[in-house]
PDB file of C-alpha atoms in Angstrom:
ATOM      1  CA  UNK K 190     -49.402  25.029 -18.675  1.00  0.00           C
ATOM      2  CA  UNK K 191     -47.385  26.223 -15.772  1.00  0.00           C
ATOM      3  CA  UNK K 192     -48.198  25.668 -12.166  1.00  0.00           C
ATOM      4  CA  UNK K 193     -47.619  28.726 -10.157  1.00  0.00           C
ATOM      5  CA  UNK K 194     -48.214  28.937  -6.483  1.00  0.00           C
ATOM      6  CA  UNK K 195     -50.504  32.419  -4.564  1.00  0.00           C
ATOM      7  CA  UNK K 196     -48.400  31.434  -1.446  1.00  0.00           C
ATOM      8  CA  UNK K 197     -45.182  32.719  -0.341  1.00  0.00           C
ATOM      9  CA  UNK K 198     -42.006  30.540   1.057  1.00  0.00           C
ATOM     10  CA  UNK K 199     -42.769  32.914   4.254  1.00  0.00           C
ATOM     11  CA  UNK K 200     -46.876  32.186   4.729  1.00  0.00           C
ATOM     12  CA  UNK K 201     -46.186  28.089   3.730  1.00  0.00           C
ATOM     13  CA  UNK K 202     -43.855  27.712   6.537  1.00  0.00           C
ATOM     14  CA  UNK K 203     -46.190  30.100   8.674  1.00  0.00           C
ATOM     15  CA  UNK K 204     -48.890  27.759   7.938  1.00  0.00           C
ATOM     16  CA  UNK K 205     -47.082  24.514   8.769  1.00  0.00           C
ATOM     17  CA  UNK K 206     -45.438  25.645  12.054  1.00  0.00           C
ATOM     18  CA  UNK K 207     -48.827  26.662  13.106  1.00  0.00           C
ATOM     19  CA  UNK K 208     -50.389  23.502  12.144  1.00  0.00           C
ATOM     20  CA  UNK K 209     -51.490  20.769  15.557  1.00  0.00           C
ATOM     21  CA  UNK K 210     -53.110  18.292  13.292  1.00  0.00           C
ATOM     22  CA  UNK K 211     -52.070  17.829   9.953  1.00  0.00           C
ATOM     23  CA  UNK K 212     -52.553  15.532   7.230  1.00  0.00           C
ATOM     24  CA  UNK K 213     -49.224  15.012   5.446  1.00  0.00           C
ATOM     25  CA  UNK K 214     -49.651  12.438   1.639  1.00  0.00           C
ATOM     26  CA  UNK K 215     -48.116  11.731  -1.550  1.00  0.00           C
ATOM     27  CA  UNK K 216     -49.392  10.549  -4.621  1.00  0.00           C
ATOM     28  CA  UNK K 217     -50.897   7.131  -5.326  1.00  0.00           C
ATOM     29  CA  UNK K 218     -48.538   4.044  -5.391  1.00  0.00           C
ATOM     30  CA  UNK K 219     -45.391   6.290  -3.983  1.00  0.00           C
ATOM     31  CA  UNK K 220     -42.126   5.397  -5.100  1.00  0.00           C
ATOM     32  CA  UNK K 221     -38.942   6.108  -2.790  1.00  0.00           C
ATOM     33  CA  UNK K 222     -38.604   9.766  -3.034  1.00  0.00           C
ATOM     34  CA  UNK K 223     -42.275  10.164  -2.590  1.00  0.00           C
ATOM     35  CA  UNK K 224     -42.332   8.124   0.849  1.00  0.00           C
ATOM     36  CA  UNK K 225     -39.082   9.538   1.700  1.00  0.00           C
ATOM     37  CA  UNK K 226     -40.786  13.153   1.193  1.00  0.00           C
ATOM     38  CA  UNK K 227     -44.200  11.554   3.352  1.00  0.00           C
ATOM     39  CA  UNK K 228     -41.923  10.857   6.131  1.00  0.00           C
ATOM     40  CA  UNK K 229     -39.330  13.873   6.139  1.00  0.00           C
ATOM     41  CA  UNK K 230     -42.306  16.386   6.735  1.00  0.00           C
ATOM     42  CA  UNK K 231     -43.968  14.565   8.763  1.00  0.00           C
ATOM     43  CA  UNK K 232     -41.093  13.710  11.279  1.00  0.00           C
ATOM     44  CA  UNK K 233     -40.262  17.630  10.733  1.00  0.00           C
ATOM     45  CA  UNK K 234     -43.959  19.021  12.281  1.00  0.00           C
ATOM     46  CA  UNK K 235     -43.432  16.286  15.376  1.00  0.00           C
ATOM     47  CA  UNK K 236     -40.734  17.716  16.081  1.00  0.00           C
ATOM     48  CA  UNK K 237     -42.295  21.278  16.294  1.00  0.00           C
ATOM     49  CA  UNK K 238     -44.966  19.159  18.724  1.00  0.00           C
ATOM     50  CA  UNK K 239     -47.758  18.756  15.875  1.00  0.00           C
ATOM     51  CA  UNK K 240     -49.819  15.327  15.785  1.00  0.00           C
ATOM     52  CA  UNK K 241     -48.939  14.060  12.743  1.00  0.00           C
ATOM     53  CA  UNK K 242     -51.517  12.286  10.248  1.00  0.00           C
ATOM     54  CA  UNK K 243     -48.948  10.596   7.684  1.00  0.00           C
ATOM     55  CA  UNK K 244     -51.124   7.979   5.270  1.00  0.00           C
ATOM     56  CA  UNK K 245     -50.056   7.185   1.674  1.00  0.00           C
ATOM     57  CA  UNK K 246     -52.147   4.768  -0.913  1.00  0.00           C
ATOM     58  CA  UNK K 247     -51.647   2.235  -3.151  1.00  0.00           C
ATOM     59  CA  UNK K 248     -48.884  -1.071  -3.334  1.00  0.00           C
ATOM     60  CA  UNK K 249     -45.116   0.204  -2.501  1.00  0.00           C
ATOM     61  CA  UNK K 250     -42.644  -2.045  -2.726  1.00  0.00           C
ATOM     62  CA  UNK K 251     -41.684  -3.781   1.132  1.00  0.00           C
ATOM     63  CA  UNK K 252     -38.072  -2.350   1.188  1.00  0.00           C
ATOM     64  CA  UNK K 253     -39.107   1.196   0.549  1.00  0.00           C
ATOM     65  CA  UNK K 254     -42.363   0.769   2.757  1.00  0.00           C
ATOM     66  CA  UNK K 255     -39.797  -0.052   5.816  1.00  0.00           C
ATOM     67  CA  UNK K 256     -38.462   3.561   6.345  1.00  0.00           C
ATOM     68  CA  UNK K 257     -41.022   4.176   8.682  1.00  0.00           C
ATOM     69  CA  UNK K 258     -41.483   3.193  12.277  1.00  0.00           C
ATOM     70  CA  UNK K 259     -44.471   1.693  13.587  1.00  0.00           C
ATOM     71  CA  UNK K 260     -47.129   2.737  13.938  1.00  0.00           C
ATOM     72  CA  UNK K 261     -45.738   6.191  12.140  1.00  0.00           C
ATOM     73  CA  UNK K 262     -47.510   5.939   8.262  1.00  0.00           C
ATOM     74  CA  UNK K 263     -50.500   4.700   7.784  1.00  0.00           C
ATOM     75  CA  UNK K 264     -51.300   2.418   4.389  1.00  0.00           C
ATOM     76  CA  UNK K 265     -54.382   2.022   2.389  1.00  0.00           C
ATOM     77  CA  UNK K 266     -53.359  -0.728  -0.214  1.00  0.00           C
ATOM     78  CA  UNK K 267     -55.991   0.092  -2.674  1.00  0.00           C
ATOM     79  CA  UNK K 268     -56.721   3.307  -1.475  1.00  0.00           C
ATOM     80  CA  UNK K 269     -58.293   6.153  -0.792  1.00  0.00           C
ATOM     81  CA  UNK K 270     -56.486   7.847   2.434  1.00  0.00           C
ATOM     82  CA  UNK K 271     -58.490  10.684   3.869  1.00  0.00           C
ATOM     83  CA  UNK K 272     -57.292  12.976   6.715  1.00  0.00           C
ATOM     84  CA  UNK K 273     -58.644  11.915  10.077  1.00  0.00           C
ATOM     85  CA  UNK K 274     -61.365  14.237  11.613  1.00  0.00           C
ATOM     86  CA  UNK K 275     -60.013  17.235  13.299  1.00  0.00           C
ATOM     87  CA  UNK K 276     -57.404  17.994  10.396  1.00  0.00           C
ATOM     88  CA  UNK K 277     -56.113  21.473  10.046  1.00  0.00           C
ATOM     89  CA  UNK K 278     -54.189  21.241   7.365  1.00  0.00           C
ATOM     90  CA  UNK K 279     -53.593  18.851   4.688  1.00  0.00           C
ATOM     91  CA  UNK K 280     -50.068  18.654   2.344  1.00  0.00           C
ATOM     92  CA  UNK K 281     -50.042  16.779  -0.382  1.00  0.00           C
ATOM     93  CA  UNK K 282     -46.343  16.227  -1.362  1.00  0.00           C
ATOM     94  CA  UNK K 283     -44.709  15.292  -4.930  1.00  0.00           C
ATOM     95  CA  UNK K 284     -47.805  14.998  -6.879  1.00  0.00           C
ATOM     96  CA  UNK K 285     -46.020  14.761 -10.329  1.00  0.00           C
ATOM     97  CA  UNK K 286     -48.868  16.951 -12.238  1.00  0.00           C
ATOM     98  CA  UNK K 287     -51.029  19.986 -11.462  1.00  0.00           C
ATOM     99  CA  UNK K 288     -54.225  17.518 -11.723  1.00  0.00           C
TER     100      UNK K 288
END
């Protein structure tokens, strides 16, 4: 089966630009270019002034877990990470599989 995506390039970046509170996560027990994906995003919509909810799940190895700042990622060990109330959008980055 093929994943295809409805959205456009044009309406995804519409859609982050325009997002104030989102909720930016990777898959569970990220590996480097997962948490490296996590952190690009979200340092990309703080820059455009959006509050950013970063969270990931899961153990991650300590020198991999260190690319982010304090206080910048938040980490649920055995997981689940949920957005934090007032979300408006929610990105789920590098998921590996459609399911």
């Amino acid at each position: 089966m093929e994943y295809r995506s409805t959205a456009t390039h044009a309406e995804i970046a519409r859609r982050l630009r325009a997002a104030r509170r989102p909720f930016v996560t990777t898959h569970f027990k990220p590996d480097g270019d997962a948490l490296g994906s996590v952190l690009a995003l979200s340092r990309a919509l703080a820059g455009l002034g959006a509050t950013v909810d970063a969270a990931v799940a899961g153990p991650i190895d300590r020198t991999i877990l260190g690319l982010a700042s304090d206080g910048e990622l938040r980490h649920a060990a055995r997981g689940p990470v949920e957005p934090r109330e007032g979300c408006d959008l929610a990105v789920v980055l590098d998921p590996g599989a459609e399911s």
